[in-house]
Amino acid sequence: MVLSPRMPDLASLETLQAVVATGSLNAAATRLGVTQQAVSARIRAMETQLGVALLTRTPRGSVPTQSGRLVAEWADRLLTLAGEFDAGLAALRLERRDQLRLAASLTVAEHLLPRWLVSFAAQHDPAPKVSFTATNSDHVYDLVRAGDVELGFVEGSRVPTGLRSRTVARDELVLVVPPGHPWTRLRRPVTAADLARTSLVTREEGSGTREFLERALTRALGPGRESAPPVLELSTTASVRAAVIAGAGPAVLSDLSVADDLGHRLTHLAIADLDLARPLRAVWLSGPQPGAGAARDFLAHIARS
C-alpha cells in the first residue's frame, strides 16, 4: 500500500489534536512544548496539504471546522496506534539489550566464547541473558541468515554473500597423532601429499575446520589431488580428539583444542608445505556492525579484550 502524498505526518496530526483538545493555539503550544508560531505554521501547512480548512479562528480561540473535527477523530485513532507502535519498538530495543543470541563453531564455542562471556558479564550489570548454539560453521551461517541469532562465530576466511564479518581471533590447525604412530618415526616432516592419501579422523561435512584443511590441500596439490576418504567422520572436536588418542588415525585440529594433550596423549607433527593459520571471525547480517544492542556491545567487548 502506497500512502497518498496528502497524508499528514504524525507531528502535524498531534498538533491538530492538541488544538482541538485545548481550544487555542497558545494552549496547544504549551502542551506540545513549542511556540505558538510553530503550531500555527503546522496547521496552515496541513490545511494546504489536505486542501480543506481545519480550524476557524475566533477572538476566543480556535474552533475546529466540521472537517477539522473529523480529521481530529481519525488522528486520535492513528496516534493511539502510533503510540502502541512506538512502545513496541521500545520493548524490542530493550529486548535486544536484555538478550544475546549467539551461534558458534565448536572451536570458538569450546575454547574462546566462555572466557569472552564471563568477562563481558563482569562489566555489564545487569548482564544480558545469553543463549548460544554450538554447531558447525555452515549451520552458524544458516542461523545468522535466518535471524535466529544476532551474532555468529566461524573459522576461516570464507563468508557467504549477504553477511558481514570481522576477525576476532586466530588459531592454527595442527597435525596430531598418538604417541608411537608410524609418522612419529619419520626423519622428515609430513607433507601435504602424505595427508591427502591418508585416511584421517575428521569432523563432519560443513565443519569449518574440515573445509579449511581441504581448501589448503587443494591449494598445495591442485584440484585433481588424491583424496583418501576419512577413516571416521565425527560431529565434535572432542570426539575426534578421543578417536585419535584411541589410535583411530591422525587428525588435523585447532591448536586451541589439543593444547592440554600435547606431550603425553597426543604428538604434534610438523607439516612441510601447508600454511594452516586461520582467522576466527564474527559474522552478522548486513551492515558495518551488528544492530544496536547486546550483540554490538559484545562484539566491541571482544575487540577490546
Short mmCIF file of C-alpha atoms in Angstrom, two decimals:
data_model
loop_
_atom_site.label_atom_id
_atom_site.label_comp_id
_atom_site.label_asym_id
_atom_site.label_seq_id
_atom_site.Cartn_x
_atom_site.Cartn_y
_atom_site.Cartn_z
CA MET A 1 0.00 0.00 0.00
CA VAL A 2 1.38 3.40 -1.05
CA LEU A 3 0.16 6.35 1.03
CA SER A 4 -1.13 9.47 -0.70
CA PRO A 5 1.23 12.48 -0.74
CA ARG A 6 -1.60 14.32 1.05
CA MET A 7 -1.14 12.09 4.11
CA PRO A 8 -0.08 14.38 7.02
CA ASP A 9 2.82 13.44 9.26
CA LEU A 10 2.21 12.37 12.85
CA ALA A 11 3.58 15.60 14.33
CA SER A 12 1.01 17.64 12.39
CA LEU A 13 -1.83 15.37 13.46
CA GLU A 14 -0.67 15.59 17.07
CA THR A 15 -0.70 19.39 16.75
CA LEU A 16 -4.28 19.41 15.44
CA GLN A 17 -5.35 17.07 18.22
CA ALA A 18 -3.80 19.39 20.82
CA VAL A 19 -5.56 22.49 19.40
CA VAL A 20 -8.94 20.75 19.35
CA ALA A 21 -8.44 19.45 22.90
CA THR A 22 -7.28 22.77 24.40
CA GLY A 23 -9.31 25.21 22.29
CA SER A 24 -6.43 27.57 21.40
CA LEU A 25 -3.12 27.72 19.58
CA ASN A 26 -1.37 29.10 22.64
CA ALA A 27 -2.58 26.32 24.95
CA ALA A 28 -1.68 23.70 22.34
CA ALA A 29 1.81 25.19 22.06
CA THR A 30 2.25 24.94 25.83
CA ARG A 31 1.12 21.31 25.84
CA LEU A 32 3.48 20.39 23.00
CA GLY A 33 6.43 22.42 24.26
CA VAL A 34 6.74 24.52 21.09
CA THR A 35 5.99 28.11 20.14
CA GLN A 36 2.55 29.36 19.12
CA GLN A 37 4.06 30.33 15.76
CA ALA A 38 5.18 26.72 15.21
CA VAL A 39 1.67 25.43 15.97
CA SER A 40 0.10 27.95 13.60
CA ALA A 41 2.59 27.06 10.85
CA ARG A 42 1.91 23.33 11.19
CA ILE A 43 -1.86 23.83 10.99
CA ARG A 44 -1.58 26.09 7.92
CA ALA A 45 0.75 23.62 6.21
CA MET A 46 -1.63 20.73 6.92
CA GLU A 47 -4.63 22.69 5.63
CA THR A 48 -2.71 23.38 2.42
CA GLN A 49 -1.65 19.74 2.14
CA LEU A 50 -5.19 18.41 2.69
CA GLY A 51 -6.96 21.12 0.74
CA VAL A 52 -9.53 21.73 3.50
CA ALA A 53 -9.91 24.22 6.35
CA LEU A 54 -9.41 22.60 9.73
CA LEU A 55 -9.87 25.49 12.18
CA THR A 56 -11.92 28.64 12.47
CA ARG A 57 -10.03 31.40 14.30
CA THR A 58 -12.19 33.47 16.68
CA PRO A 59 -11.34 36.10 19.33
CA ARG A 60 -11.92 33.43 21.97
CA GLY A 61 -9.71 30.77 20.39
CA SER A 62 -9.64 28.24 17.58
CA VAL A 63 -12.67 26.09 16.82
CA PRO A 64 -12.46 23.02 14.58
CA THR A 65 -14.49 23.05 11.40
CA GLN A 66 -16.63 20.04 10.63
CA SER A 67 -13.75 18.67 8.53
CA GLY A 68 -11.30 19.55 11.29
CA ARG A 69 -13.33 17.67 13.88
CA LEU A 70 -13.49 14.61 11.62
CA VAL A 71 -9.74 14.71 10.89
CA ALA A 72 -9.05 15.08 14.62
CA GLU A 73 -11.14 11.96 15.37
CA TRP A 74 -9.21 9.98 12.76
CA ALA A 75 -5.96 11.40 14.08
CA ASP A 76 -6.84 10.26 17.59
CA ARG A 77 -7.11 6.64 16.45
CA LEU A 78 -3.96 6.88 14.35
CA LEU A 79 -1.93 8.46 17.16
CA THR A 80 -3.10 5.77 19.58
CA LEU A 81 -1.81 3.11 17.20
CA ALA A 82 1.40 5.09 16.70
CA GLY A 83 1.89 5.18 20.47
CA GLU A 84 1.45 1.41 20.66
CA PHE A 85 3.89 1.00 17.77
CA ASP A 86 6.44 3.24 19.50
CA ALA A 87 6.06 1.32 22.76
CA GLY A 88 6.54 -1.95 20.89
CA LEU A 89 9.73 -0.68 19.29
CA ALA A 90 10.99 0.45 22.69
CA ALA A 91 10.33 -3.03 24.08
CA LEU A 92 12.11 -4.55 21.11
CA ARG A 93 15.13 -2.33 21.71
CA LEU A 94 15.09 -3.29 25.38
CA GLU A 95 14.91 -6.97 24.42
CA ARG A 96 17.96 -6.51 22.19
CA ARG A 97 19.78 -5.14 25.24
CA ASP A 98 18.48 -7.85 27.57
CA GLN A 99 19.11 -10.86 25.32
CA LEU A 100 22.15 -12.06 23.41
CA ARG A 101 21.62 -14.92 20.96
CA LEU A 102 24.80 -16.45 19.60
CA ALA A 103 25.90 -19.37 17.46
CA ALA A 104 29.50 -20.55 17.26
CA SER A 105 31.55 -23.23 15.61
CA LEU A 106 32.85 -25.75 18.11
CA THR A 107 36.40 -24.37 18.23
CA VAL A 108 35.13 -20.95 19.30
CA ALA A 109 32.31 -22.32 21.46
CA GLU A 110 34.61 -24.59 23.47
CA HIS A 111 37.76 -22.51 23.80
CA LEU A 112 37.04 -18.78 23.40
CA LEU A 113 33.37 -17.98 23.91
CA PRO A 114 33.18 -18.93 27.62
CA ARG A 115 36.03 -16.57 28.52
CA TRP A 116 34.54 -13.74 26.44
CA LEU A 117 31.11 -14.19 28.03
CA VAL A 118 32.45 -14.25 31.59
CA SER A 119 34.45 -11.04 31.13
CA PHE A 120 31.52 -9.38 29.31
CA ALA A 121 29.11 -10.24 32.15
CA ALA A 122 31.58 -8.88 34.72
CA GLN A 123 31.45 -5.48 33.01
CA HIS A 124 27.67 -5.29 32.46
CA ASP A 125 25.18 -5.13 35.33
CA PRO A 126 22.67 -6.46 34.68
CA ALA A 127 24.25 -8.78 32.11
CA PRO A 128 22.06 -9.82 29.16
CA LYS A 129 20.52 -13.27 29.12
CA VAL A 130 22.73 -15.34 26.81
CA SER A 131 21.74 -18.32 24.69
CA PHE A 132 24.09 -19.90 22.21
CA THR A 133 24.22 -22.84 19.86
CA ALA A 134 27.45 -24.78 19.32
CA THR A 135 27.44 -26.26 15.82
CA ASN A 136 29.45 -26.34 12.59
CA SER A 137 30.23 -23.25 10.52
CA ASP A 138 27.64 -23.92 7.79
CA HIS A 139 24.86 -24.12 10.37
CA VAL A 140 26.12 -20.91 12.02
CA TYR A 141 25.72 -19.13 8.66
CA ASP A 142 22.18 -20.52 8.32
CA LEU A 143 21.18 -19.33 11.81
CA VAL A 144 22.55 -15.82 11.20
CA ARG A 145 20.88 -15.52 7.78
CA ALA A 146 17.54 -16.66 9.25
CA GLY A 147 17.74 -14.07 12.04
CA ASP A 148 17.67 -16.79 14.70
CA VAL A 149 20.86 -15.35 16.25
CA GLU A 150 22.30 -11.83 16.19
CA LEU A 151 25.93 -12.90 16.03
CA GLY A 152 27.80 -15.99 14.85
CA PHE A 153 31.41 -17.15 15.11
CA VAL A 154 33.12 -19.29 12.48
CA GLU A 155 36.55 -20.46 11.33
CA GLY A 156 38.28 -19.39 8.12
CA SER A 157 38.09 -16.54 5.64
CA ARG A 158 35.07 -17.61 3.57
CA VAL A 159 31.95 -15.60 4.37
CA PRO A 160 28.76 -16.09 2.32
CA THR A 161 27.24 -13.22 0.36
CA GLY A 162 24.88 -11.10 2.45
CA LEU A 163 26.81 -11.47 5.70
CA ARG A 164 29.39 -9.13 7.18
CA SER A 165 32.34 -10.25 9.26
CA ARG A 166 35.26 -9.21 11.43
CA THR A 167 38.30 -11.18 12.57
CA VAL A 168 38.15 -11.59 16.36
CA ALA A 169 40.93 -14.15 16.98
CA ARG A 170 43.30 -16.52 15.22
CA ASP A 171 44.32 -20.12 15.61
CA GLU A 172 46.30 -22.71 13.66
CA LEU A 173 45.43 -26.22 12.60
CA VAL A 174 47.99 -28.80 13.69
CA LEU A 175 48.55 -32.44 12.79
CA VAL A 176 48.26 -34.76 15.79
CA VAL A 177 48.82 -38.49 16.21
CA PRO A 178 49.02 -40.74 19.28
CA PRO A 179 52.50 -41.48 20.66
CA GLY A 180 54.06 -44.40 18.77
CA HIS A 181 52.28 -43.70 15.47
CA PRO A 182 54.49 -44.60 12.45
CA TRP A 183 54.70 -40.94 11.43
CA THR A 184 56.49 -40.12 14.68
CA ARG A 185 59.46 -42.15 13.35
CA LEU A 186 59.75 -40.27 10.06
CA ARG A 187 63.04 -38.45 9.52
CA ARG A 188 61.26 -35.72 7.56
CA PRO A 189 58.16 -33.57 8.07
CA VAL A 190 54.82 -34.92 6.94
CA THR A 191 53.82 -33.44 3.57
CA ALA A 192 50.53 -32.30 2.09
CA ALA A 193 50.65 -35.34 -0.18
CA ASP A 194 51.01 -37.62 2.85
CA LEU A 195 47.87 -36.10 4.36
CA ALA A 196 45.88 -36.30 1.13
CA ARG A 197 46.48 -40.03 0.66
CA THR A 198 45.90 -40.90 4.32
CA SER A 199 42.51 -41.63 5.84
CA LEU A 200 42.16 -39.09 8.66
CA VAL A 201 39.77 -38.74 11.55
CA THR A 202 37.72 -35.68 10.57
CA ARG A 203 34.73 -33.57 11.51
CA GLU A 204 31.54 -33.87 9.50
CA GLU A 205 30.95 -32.03 6.21
CA GLY A 206 30.03 -28.41 6.93
CA SER A 207 32.72 -28.12 9.59
CA GLY A 208 34.90 -25.05 9.18
CA THR A 209 37.98 -27.00 10.28
CA ARG A 210 37.43 -29.72 7.68
CA GLU A 211 36.67 -27.23 4.91
CA PHE A 212 39.74 -25.12 5.74
CA LEU A 213 42.03 -28.17 5.57
CA GLU A 214 40.51 -29.34 2.28
CA ARG A 215 40.99 -25.90 0.73
CA ALA A 216 44.60 -25.78 1.93
CA LEU A 217 45.31 -29.21 0.42
CA THR A 218 43.73 -28.17 -2.88
CA ARG A 219 45.89 -25.03 -2.99
CA ALA A 220 49.02 -27.07 -2.29
CA LEU A 221 48.34 -30.06 -4.55
CA GLY A 222 45.88 -28.78 -7.15
CA PRO A 223 42.20 -29.55 -7.76
CA GLY A 224 42.97 -33.04 -9.12
CA ARG A 225 44.70 -34.12 -5.91
CA GLU A 226 44.48 -37.59 -4.45
CA SER A 227 41.92 -37.69 -1.64
CA ALA A 228 41.58 -40.63 0.73
CA PRO A 229 38.19 -40.99 2.45
CA PRO A 230 38.06 -40.25 6.19
CA VAL A 231 38.55 -43.20 8.49
CA LEU A 232 35.94 -41.61 10.79
CA GLU A 233 33.64 -38.59 10.48
CA LEU A 234 32.61 -37.23 13.88
CA SER A 235 30.41 -34.33 14.94
CA THR A 236 32.51 -32.81 17.72
CA THR A 237 36.13 -31.82 18.18
CA ALA A 238 36.25 -33.72 21.47
CA SER A 239 35.20 -36.96 19.78
CA VAL A 240 37.81 -36.50 17.04
CA ARG A 241 40.49 -35.94 19.66
CA ALA A 242 39.37 -39.01 21.62
CA ALA A 243 39.42 -41.15 18.47
CA VAL A 244 43.00 -40.09 17.70
CA ILE A 245 44.08 -40.87 21.27
CA ALA A 246 42.45 -44.30 20.89
CA GLY A 247 44.51 -44.95 17.75
CA ALA A 248 41.90 -44.50 15.01
CA GLY A 249 44.22 -42.37 12.89
CA PRO A 250 45.77 -38.92 12.51
CA ALA A 251 43.72 -35.73 12.63
CA VAL A 252 44.21 -32.05 11.90
CA LEU A 253 42.68 -29.94 14.69
CA SER A 254 42.85 -26.45 16.13
CA ASP A 255 45.86 -25.88 18.36
CA LEU A 256 43.37 -24.50 20.90
CA SER A 257 41.62 -27.86 21.18
CA VAL A 258 44.69 -30.07 21.68
CA ALA A 259 46.97 -27.87 23.81
CA ASP A 260 46.28 -29.84 27.01
CA ASP A 261 47.02 -33.21 25.36
CA LEU A 262 50.30 -32.43 23.59
CA GLY A 263 53.34 -34.11 25.06
CA HIS A 264 51.55 -37.05 26.64
CA ARG A 265 48.36 -38.31 24.94
CA LEU A 266 48.99 -36.65 21.57
CA THR A 267 52.05 -35.80 19.50
CA HIS A 268 52.22 -32.73 17.26
CA LEU A 269 53.92 -33.30 13.89
CA ALA A 270 55.11 -30.57 11.54
CA ILE A 271 53.64 -30.33 8.04
CA ALA A 272 56.21 -29.26 5.48
CA ASP A 273 54.24 -27.40 2.85
CA LEU A 274 50.93 -26.22 4.33
CA ASP A 275 50.06 -22.91 5.97
CA LEU A 276 47.22 -23.74 8.33
CA ALA A 277 46.98 -20.47 10.30
CA ARG A 278 43.45 -19.12 10.01
CA PRO A 279 41.22 -16.29 11.23
CA LEU A 280 38.29 -16.83 13.56
CA ARG A 281 35.53 -14.47 12.56
CA ALA A 282 32.33 -12.94 13.91
CA VAL A 283 29.52 -12.81 11.33
CA TRP A 284 26.23 -10.93 11.24
CA LEU A 285 23.61 -9.71 8.80
CA SER A 286 24.33 -6.77 6.50
CA GLY A 287 25.60 -3.53 7.98
CA PRO A 288 29.04 -2.30 9.04
CA GLN A 289 28.36 -3.66 12.53
CA PRO A 290 25.58 -5.59 14.29
CA GLY A 291 22.42 -3.67 15.15
CA ALA A 292 22.39 -1.64 18.34
CA GLY A 293 22.04 -3.80 21.41
CA ALA A 294 23.83 -6.56 23.26
CA ALA A 295 25.32 -8.10 20.10
CA ARG A 296 27.07 -4.87 19.13
CA ASP A 297 28.24 -4.35 22.72
CA PHE A 298 29.57 -7.93 22.89
CA LEU A 299 31.49 -7.61 19.62
CA ALA A 300 33.05 -4.35 20.82
CA HIS A 301 34.00 -6.07 24.09
CA ILE A 302 35.75 -8.89 22.22
CA ALA A 303 37.66 -6.37 20.11
CA ARG A 304 38.93 -4.68 23.29
CA SER A 305 39.83 -7.95 25.03
#
